[in-house]
Short mmCIF file of C-alpha atoms in Angstrom, two decimals:
data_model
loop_
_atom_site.label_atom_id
_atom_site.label_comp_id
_atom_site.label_asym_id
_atom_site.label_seq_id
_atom_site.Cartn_x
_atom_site.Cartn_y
_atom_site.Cartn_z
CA UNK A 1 -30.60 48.38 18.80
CA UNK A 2 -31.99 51.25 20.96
CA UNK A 3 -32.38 54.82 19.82
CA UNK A 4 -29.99 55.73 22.51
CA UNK A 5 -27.29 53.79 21.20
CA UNK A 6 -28.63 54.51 16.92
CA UNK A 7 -28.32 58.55 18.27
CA UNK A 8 -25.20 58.48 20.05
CA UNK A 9 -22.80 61.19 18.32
CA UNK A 10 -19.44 59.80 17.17
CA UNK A 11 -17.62 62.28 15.81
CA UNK A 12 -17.24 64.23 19.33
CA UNK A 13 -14.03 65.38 20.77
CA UNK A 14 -15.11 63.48 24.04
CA UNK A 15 -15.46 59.84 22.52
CA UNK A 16 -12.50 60.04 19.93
CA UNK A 17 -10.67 61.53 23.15
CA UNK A 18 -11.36 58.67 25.72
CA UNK A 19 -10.90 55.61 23.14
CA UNK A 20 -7.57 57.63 22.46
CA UNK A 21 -6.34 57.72 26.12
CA UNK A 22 -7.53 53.97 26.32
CA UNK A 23 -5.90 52.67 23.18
CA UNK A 24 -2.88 54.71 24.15
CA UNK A 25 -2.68 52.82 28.20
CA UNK A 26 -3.29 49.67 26.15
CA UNK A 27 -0.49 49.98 23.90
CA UNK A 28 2.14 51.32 26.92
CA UNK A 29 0.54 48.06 28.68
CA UNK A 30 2.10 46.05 25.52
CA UNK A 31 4.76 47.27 25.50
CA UNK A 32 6.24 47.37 28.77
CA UNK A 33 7.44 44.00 29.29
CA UNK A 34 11.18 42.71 31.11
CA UNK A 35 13.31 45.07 28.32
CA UNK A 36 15.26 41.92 26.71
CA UNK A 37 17.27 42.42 23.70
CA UNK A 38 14.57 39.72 22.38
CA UNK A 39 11.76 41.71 23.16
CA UNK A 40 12.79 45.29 21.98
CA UNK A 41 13.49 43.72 18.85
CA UNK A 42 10.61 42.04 18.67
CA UNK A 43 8.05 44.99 20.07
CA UNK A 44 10.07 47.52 17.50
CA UNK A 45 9.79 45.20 14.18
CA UNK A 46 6.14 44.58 15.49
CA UNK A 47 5.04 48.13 15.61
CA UNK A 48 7.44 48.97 12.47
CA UNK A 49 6.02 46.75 10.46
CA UNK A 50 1.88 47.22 10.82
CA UNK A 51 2.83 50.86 10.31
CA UNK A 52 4.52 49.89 7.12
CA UNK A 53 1.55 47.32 6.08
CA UNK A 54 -0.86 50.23 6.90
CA UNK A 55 1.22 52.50 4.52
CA UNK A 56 0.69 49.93 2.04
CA UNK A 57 -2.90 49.26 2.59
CA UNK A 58 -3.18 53.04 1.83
CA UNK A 59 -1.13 53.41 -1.37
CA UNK A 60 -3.02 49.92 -2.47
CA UNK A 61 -6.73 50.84 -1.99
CA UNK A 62 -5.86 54.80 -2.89
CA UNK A 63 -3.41 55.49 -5.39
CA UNK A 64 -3.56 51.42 -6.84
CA UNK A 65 -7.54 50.79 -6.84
CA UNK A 66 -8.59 54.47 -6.13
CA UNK A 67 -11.65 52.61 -3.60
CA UNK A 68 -12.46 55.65 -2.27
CA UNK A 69 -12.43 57.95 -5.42
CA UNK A 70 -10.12 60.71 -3.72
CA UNK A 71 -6.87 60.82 -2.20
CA UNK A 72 -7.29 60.53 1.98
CA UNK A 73 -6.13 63.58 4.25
CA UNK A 74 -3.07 63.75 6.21
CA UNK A 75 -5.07 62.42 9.45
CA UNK A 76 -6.33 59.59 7.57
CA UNK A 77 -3.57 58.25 6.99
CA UNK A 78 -2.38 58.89 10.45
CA UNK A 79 -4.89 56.91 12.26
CA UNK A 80 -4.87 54.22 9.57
CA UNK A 81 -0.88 54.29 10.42
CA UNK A 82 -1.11 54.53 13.41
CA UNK A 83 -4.07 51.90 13.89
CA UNK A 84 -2.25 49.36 12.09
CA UNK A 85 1.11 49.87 14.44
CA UNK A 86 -1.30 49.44 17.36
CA UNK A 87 -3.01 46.02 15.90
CA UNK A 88 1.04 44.59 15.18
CA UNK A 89 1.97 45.67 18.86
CA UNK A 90 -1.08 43.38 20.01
CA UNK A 91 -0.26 40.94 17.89
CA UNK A 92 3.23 40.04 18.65
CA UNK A 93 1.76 40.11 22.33
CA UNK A 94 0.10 36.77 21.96
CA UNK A 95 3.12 34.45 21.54
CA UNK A 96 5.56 33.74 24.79
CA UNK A 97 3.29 35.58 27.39
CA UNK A 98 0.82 34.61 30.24
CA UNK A 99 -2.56 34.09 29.50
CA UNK A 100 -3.55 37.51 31.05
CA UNK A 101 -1.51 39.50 28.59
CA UNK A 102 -3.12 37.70 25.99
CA UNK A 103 -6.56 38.25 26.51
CA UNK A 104 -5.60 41.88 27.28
CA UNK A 105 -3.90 41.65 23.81
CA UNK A 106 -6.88 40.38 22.07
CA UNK A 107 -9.18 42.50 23.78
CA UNK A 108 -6.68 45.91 22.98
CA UNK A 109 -6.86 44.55 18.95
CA UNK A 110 -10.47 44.83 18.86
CA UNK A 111 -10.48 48.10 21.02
CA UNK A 112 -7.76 49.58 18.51
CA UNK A 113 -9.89 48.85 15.49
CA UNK A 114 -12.80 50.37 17.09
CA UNK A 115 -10.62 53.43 17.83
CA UNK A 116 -8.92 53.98 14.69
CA UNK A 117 -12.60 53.07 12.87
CA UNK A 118 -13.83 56.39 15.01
CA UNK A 119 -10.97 58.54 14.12
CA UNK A 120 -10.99 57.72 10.39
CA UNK A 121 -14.46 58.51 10.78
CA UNK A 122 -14.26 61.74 12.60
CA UNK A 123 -11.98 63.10 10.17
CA UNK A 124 -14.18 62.56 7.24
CA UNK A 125 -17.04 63.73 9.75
CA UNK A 126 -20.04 62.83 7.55
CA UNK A 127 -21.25 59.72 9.72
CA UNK A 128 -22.12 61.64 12.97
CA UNK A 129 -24.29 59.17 14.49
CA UNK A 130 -23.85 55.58 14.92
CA UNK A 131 -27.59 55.53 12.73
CA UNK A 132 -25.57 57.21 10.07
CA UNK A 133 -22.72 54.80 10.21
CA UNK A 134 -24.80 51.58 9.88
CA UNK A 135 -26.50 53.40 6.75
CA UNK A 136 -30.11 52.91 8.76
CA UNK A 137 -32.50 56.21 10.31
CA UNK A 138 -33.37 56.13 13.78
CA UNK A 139 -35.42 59.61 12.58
CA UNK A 140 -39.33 59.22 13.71
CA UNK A 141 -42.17 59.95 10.24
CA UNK A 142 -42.34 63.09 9.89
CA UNK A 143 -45.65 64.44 10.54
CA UNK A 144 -47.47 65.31 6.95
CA UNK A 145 -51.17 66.00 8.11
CA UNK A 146 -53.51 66.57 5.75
CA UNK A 147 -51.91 67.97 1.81
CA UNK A 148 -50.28 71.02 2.73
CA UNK A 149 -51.57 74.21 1.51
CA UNK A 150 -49.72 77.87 1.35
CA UNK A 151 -51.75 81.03 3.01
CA UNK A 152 -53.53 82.62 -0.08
CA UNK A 153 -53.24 86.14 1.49
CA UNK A 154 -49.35 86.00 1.22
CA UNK A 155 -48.56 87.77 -2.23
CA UNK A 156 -46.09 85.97 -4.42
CA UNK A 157 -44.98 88.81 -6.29
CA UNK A 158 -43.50 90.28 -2.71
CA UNK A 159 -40.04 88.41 -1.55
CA UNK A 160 -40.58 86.69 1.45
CA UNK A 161 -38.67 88.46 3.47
CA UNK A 162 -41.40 91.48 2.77
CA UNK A 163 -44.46 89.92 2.62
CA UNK A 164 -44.06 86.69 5.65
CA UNK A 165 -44.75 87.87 9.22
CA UNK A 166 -43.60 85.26 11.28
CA UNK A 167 -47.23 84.36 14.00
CA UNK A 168 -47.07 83.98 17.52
CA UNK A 169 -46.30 80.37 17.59
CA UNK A 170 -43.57 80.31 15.14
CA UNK A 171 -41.44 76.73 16.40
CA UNK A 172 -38.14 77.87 17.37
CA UNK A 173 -36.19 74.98 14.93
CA UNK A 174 -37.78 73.30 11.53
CA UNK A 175 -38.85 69.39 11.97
CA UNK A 176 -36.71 66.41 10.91
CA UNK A 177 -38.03 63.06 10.19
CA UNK A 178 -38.50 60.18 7.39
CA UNK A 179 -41.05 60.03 4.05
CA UNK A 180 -42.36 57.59 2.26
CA UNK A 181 -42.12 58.44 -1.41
CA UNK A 182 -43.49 55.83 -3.36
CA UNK A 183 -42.16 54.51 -6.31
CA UNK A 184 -45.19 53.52 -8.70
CA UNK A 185 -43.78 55.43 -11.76
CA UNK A 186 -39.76 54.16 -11.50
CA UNK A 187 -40.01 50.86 -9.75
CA UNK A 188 -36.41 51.76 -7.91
CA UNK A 189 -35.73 50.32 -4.74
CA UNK A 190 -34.69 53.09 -2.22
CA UNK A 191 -33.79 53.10 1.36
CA UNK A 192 -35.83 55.46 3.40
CA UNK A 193 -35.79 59.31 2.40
CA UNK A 194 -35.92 62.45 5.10
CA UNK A 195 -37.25 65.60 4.83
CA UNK A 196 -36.58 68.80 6.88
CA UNK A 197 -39.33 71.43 7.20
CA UNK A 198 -38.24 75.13 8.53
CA UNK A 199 -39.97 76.60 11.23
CA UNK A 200 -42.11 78.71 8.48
CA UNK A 201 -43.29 75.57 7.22
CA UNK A 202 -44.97 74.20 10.34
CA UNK A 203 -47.75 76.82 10.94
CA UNK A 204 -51.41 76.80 9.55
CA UNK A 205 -50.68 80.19 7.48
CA UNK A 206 -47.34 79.38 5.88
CA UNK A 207 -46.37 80.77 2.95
CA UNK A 208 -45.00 78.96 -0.56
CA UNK A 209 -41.38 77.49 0.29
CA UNK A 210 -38.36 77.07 -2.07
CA UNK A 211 -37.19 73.41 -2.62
CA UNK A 212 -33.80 71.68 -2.21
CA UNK A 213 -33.36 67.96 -3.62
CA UNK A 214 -30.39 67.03 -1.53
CA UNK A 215 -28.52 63.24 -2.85
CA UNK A 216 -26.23 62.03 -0.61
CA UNK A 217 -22.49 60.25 -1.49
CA UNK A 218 -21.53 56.86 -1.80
CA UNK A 219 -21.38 54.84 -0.17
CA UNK A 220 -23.70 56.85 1.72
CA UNK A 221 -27.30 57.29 2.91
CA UNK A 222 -30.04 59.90 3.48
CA UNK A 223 -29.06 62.18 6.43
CA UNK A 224 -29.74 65.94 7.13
CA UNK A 225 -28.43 66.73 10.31
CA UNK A 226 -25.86 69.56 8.92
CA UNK A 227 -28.27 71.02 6.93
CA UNK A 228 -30.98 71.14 9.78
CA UNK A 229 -28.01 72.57 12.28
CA UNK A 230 -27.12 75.20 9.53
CA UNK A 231 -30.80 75.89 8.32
CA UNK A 232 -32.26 75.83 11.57
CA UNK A 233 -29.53 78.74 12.74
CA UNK A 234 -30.52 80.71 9.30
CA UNK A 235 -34.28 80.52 9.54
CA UNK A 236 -34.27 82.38 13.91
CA UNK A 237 -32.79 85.52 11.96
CA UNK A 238 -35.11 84.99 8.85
CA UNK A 239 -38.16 85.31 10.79
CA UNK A 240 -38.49 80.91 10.34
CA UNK A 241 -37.86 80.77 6.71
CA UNK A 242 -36.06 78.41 4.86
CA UNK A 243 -36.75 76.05 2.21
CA UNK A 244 -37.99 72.56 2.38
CA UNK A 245 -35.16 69.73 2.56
CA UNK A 246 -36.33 66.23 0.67
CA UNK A 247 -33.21 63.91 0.70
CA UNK A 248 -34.40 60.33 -1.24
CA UNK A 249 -32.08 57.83 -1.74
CA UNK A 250 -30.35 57.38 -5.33
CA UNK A 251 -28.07 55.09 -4.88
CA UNK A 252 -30.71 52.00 -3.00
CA UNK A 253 -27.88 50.35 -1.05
CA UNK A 254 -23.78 51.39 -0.09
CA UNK A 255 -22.15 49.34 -2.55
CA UNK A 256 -24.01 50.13 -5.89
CA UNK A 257 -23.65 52.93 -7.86
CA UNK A 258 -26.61 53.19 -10.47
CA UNK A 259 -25.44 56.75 -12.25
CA UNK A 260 -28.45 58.65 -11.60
CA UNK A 261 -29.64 57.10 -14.75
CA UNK A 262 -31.94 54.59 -15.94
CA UNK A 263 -30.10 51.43 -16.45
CA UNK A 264 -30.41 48.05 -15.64
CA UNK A 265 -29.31 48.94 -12.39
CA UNK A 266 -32.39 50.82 -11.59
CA UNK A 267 -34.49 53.67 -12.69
CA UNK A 268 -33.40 55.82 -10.42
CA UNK A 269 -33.78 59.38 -12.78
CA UNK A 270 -37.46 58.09 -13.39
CA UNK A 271 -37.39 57.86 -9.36
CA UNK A 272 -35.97 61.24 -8.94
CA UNK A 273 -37.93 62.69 -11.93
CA UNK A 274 -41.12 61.22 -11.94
CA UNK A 275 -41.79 60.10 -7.92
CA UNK A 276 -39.97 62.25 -5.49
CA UNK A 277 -40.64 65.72 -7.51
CA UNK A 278 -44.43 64.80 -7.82
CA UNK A 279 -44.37 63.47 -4.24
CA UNK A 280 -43.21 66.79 -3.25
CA UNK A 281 -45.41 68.99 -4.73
CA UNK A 282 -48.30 66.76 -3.45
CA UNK A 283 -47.23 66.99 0.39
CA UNK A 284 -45.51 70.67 0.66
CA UNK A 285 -45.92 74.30 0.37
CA UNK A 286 -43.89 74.94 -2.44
CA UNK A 287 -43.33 77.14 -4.96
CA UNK A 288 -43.63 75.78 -8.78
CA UNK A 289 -41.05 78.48 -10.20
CA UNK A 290 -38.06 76.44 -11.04
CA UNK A 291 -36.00 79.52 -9.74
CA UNK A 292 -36.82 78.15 -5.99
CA UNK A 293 -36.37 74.56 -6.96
CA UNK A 294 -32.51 73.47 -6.37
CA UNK A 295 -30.72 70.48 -7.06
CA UNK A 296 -28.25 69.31 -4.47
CA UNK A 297 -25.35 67.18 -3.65
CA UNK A 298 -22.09 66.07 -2.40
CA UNK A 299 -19.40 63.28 -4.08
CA UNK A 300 -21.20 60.81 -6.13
CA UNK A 301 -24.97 63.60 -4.95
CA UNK A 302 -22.82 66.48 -6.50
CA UNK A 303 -22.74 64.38 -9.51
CA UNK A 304 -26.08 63.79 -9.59
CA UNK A 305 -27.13 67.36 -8.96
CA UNK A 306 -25.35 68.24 -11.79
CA UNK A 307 -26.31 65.73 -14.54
CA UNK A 308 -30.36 66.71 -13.22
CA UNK A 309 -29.59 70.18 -13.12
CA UNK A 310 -28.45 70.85 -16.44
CA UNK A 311 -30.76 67.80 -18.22
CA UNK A 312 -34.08 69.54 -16.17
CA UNK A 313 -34.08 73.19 -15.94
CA UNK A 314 -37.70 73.65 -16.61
CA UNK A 315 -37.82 71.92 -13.29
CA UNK A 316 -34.72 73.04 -10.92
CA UNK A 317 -33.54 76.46 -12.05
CA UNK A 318 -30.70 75.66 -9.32
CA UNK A 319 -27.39 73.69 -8.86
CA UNK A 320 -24.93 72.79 -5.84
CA UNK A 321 -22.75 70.76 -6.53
CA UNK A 322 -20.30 69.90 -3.55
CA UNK A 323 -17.43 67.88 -4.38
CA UNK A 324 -18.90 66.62 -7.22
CA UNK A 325 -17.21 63.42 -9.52
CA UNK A 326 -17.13 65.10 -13.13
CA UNK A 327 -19.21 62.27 -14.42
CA UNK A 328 -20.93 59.35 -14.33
CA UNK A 329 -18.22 56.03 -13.28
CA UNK A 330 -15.58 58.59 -13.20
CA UNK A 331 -13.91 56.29 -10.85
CA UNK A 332 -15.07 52.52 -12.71
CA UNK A 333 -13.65 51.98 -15.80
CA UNK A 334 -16.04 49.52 -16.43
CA UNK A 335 -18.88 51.73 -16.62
CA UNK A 336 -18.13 51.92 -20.13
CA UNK A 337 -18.24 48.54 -21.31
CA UNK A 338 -20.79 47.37 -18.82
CA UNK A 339 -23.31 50.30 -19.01
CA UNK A 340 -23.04 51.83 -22.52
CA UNK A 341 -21.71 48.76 -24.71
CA UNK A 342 -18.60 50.32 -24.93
CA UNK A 343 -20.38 53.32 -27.10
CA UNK A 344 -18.24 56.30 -25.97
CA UNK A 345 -20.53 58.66 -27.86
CA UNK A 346 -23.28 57.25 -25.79
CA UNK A 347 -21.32 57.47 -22.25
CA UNK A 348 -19.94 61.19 -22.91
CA UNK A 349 -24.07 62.24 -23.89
CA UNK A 350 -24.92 61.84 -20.15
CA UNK A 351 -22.31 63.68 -18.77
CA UNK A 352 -23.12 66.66 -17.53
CA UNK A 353 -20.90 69.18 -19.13
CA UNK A 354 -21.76 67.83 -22.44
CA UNK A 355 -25.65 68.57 -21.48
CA UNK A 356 -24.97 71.62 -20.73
CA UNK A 357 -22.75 72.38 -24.07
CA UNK A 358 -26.50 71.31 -25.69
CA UNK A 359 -28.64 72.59 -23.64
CA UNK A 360 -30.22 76.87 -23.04
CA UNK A 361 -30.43 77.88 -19.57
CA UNK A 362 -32.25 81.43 -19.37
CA UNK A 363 -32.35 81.46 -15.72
CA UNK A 364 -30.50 78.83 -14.09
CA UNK A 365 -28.26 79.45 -10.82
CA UNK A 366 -25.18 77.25 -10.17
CA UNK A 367 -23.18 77.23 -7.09
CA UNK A 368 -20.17 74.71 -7.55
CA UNK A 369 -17.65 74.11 -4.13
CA UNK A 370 -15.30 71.67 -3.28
CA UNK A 371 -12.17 71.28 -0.26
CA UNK A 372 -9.12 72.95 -1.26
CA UNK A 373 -7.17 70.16 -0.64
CA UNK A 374 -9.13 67.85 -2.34
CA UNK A 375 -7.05 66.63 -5.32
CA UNK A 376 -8.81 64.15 -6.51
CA UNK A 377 -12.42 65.77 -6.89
CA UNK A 378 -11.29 69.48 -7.54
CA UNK A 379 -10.41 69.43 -11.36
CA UNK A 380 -13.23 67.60 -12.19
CA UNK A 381 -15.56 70.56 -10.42
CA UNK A 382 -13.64 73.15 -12.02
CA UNK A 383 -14.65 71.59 -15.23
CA UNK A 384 -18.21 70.97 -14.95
CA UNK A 385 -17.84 74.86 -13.35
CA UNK A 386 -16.30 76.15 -16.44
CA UNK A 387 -18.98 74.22 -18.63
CA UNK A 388 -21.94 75.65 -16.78
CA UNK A 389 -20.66 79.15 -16.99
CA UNK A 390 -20.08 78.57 -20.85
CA UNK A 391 -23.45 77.29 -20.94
CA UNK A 392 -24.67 80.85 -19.64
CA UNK A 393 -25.70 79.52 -16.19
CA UNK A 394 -24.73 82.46 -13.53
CA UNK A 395 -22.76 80.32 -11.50
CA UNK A 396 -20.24 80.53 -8.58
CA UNK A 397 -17.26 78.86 -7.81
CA UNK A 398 -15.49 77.99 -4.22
CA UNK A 399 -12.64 76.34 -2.62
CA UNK A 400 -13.17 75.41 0.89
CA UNK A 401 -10.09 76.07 3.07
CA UNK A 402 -8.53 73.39 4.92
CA UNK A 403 -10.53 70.44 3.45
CA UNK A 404 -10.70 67.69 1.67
CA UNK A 405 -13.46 65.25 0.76
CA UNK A 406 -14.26 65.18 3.86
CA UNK A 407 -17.60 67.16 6.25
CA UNK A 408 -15.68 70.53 6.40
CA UNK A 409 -15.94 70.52 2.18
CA UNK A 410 -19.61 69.60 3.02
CA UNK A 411 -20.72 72.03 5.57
CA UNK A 412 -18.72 74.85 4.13
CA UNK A 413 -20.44 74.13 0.57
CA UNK A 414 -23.73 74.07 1.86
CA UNK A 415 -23.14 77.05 3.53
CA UNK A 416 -21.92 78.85 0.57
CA UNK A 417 -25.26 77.58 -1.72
CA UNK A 418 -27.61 78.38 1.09
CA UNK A 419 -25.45 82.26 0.67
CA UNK A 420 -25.91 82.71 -2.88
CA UNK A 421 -29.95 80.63 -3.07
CA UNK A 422 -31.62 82.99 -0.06
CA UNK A 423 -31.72 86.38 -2.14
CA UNK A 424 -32.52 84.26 -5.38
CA UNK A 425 -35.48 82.80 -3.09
CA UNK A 426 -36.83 85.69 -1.49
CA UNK A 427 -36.35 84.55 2.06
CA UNK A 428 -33.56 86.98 2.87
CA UNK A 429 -32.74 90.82 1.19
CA UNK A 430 -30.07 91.02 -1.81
CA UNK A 431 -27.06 92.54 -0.52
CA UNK A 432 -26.04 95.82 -2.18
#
């Protein structure tokens, strides 16, 4: 498949727009036939009754089997609705019609699919590309060079924002492309990581750069473009700076979930841990105070974030935790059983809030955020909140308006760590 077609953006008003109009002429097409008695009936209990089956599809996999850990928006359910009204309208096309209707029927089911597919996809908005649908990169390496070294003359007890002057050939946007972390210490099989470097980061005198570990949902895989849109737009009025983006993979393929743990499913906190932190101190400019090192994720990532974040504050003094689940198999009841034994004492010890009840944090930052309307992961945020802030962590606490698990939640959490993280790293001044 080409890079043109890997890159092409799917979540654009344009392309949800056109396979709307076409999916709409389709359906008038199928429906306007010689209005019989017979065939109103028949076009009505058609479309009546995929609508119906798509309501039930819903309450099975969301409210029965919870598939999707969090209860769908109201335009979800729309285009699944509406999708599954379309499909039923082709359907009933195929039987006592000329062969030309049929094929146009057939041909409409397939382009309805593909439609609704887009729009379900649009509204969760965090598979832009059609790379980033298919769970593959179509990023190029990112260009390493030789072990990266920070500018000696830059003094590290001066803020950034002070002590960095930007040079003459400061890029205008930071650099975007795939790493190979190796996995000698954890064995875990991961997918292909990324890594975003700001514009600061790409000159011969850079200075020492805060980190962000960034795990992605699942199903899900490694993908940065919001952050690079959002970091790239912070680091032109901060002079370049930003910090260095490393997103591995924890999760090694869509349909697994190994817990950020070390289970027979993989070792993926030995991964995390003991490869990609390494890894990244090896290759980058960084800072080795744990008060620039952050911990970072959304859905099943904010999870993640939040178990390494309170189990490793020697190493990330920071949390986000965006839309987080409130533990480990919050949404598999089997996780007990098949995991731990069925030792409860032994499933609750890895969950973060019971860390954190454990564990001192002299200096750790949390910045907890999750969509407003996102019933099904907000409680359980609230609670890991209220257990980091009873832990002593200064942490924050935000409700994105007009979300739901869904890319607004995203982009409006990462916006609100990257608020509360900049003064904390230097790069921009502490408001008053």
């Amino acid at each position: 498949m080409s890079d043109a077609i890997l890159s092409l953006n799917i979540v654009n008003a344009p392309l949800i727009a056109t396979m709307s109009g076409i999916s709409i002429a389709l359906v008038l097409y199928l429906l306007i036939r010689r209005p019989t008695v017979r065939w109103v009936l028949t076009a009505s209990i058609g479309a009546v009754s995929g609508a119906l089956i798509g309501a039930l599809t819903i309450l099975l996999t969301v409210n029965v089997l919870n598939l999707f850990g969090t209860r769908l928006s109201p335009i979800v359910d729309t285009w699944i609705i509406l999708t599954f009204a379309a499909v039923a309208v082709a359907v009933v096309n195929l039987w006592l019609s000329r062969w030309w209707r049929k094929v146009i029927a057939a041909v409409s089911i397939l382009v309805f699919v593909l439609t609704g597919t887009l729009g379900v996809n649009a509204a969760f908005g965090l598979d832009k590309t059609v790379a980033a649908f298919l769970g593959v990169t179509n990023e190029k390496p990112l260009d390493l060079g030789a072990p990266s070294t920070a500018d000696p003359g830059i003094d590290p007890n001066t803020p950034l924002y002070e002590s960095w002057k930007a040079p003459a050939d400061l890029p205008a946007t930071g650099s975007l492309g795939t790493v190979d972390i190796p996995n000698s210490a954890s064995g875990f099989v991961a997918r292909t990581a990324l890594a975003y470097v700001p514009p600061a980061g790409l000159v011969a005198s850079k200075p020492k750069l805060p980190v962000i570990i960034q795990l992605n949902g699942q199903p899900g895989s490694p993908g940065l473009d919001d952050p690079k849109a959002i970091l790239d737009k912070m680091a032109a009025a901060d002079n370049g700076l930003g910090p260095i983006v490393v997103n591995p993979d924890q999760l090694g393929d869509d349909s697994k979930d190994p817990l950020c743990l070390d289970t027979s499913m993989g070792n993926v906190e030995t991964y995390i841990m003991k490869d990609v932190v390494p890894w990244v101190k090896s290759h980058f400019a960084v800072s080795d105070d744990p008060k620039d090192w952050t911990v970072l994720g959304f859905s099943n990532g904010g999870m993640c974030a939040a178990y390494f974040g309170a189990k490793y504050p020697e190493v990330f003094g920071n949390v986000v935790d965006l839309s987080g689940d409130e533990y480990q198999g919050v949404d598999d009841r089997s996780t007990l059983s098949r995991v731990f034994g069925g030792d409860q004492a032994a499933y609750e010890a890895v969950w973060p809030k019971t860390i954190m009840s454990k564990t001192k944090y002299p200096d750790s930052v949390g910045v907890f955020a999750v969509g407003a309307n996102d019933s099904e992961a907000l409680p359980g945020v609230k609670r890991t909140y209220d257990a980091a802030v009873a832990a002593g962590i200064t942490a924050t606490y935000t409700e994105i308006p007009d979300s739901s698990h869904d890319n607004v939640a995203l982009d409006g959490g990462l916006t609100r760590g990257y608020e509360v993280l900049y003064p904390r790293w230097g790069l921009t001044k502490p408001s008053s």
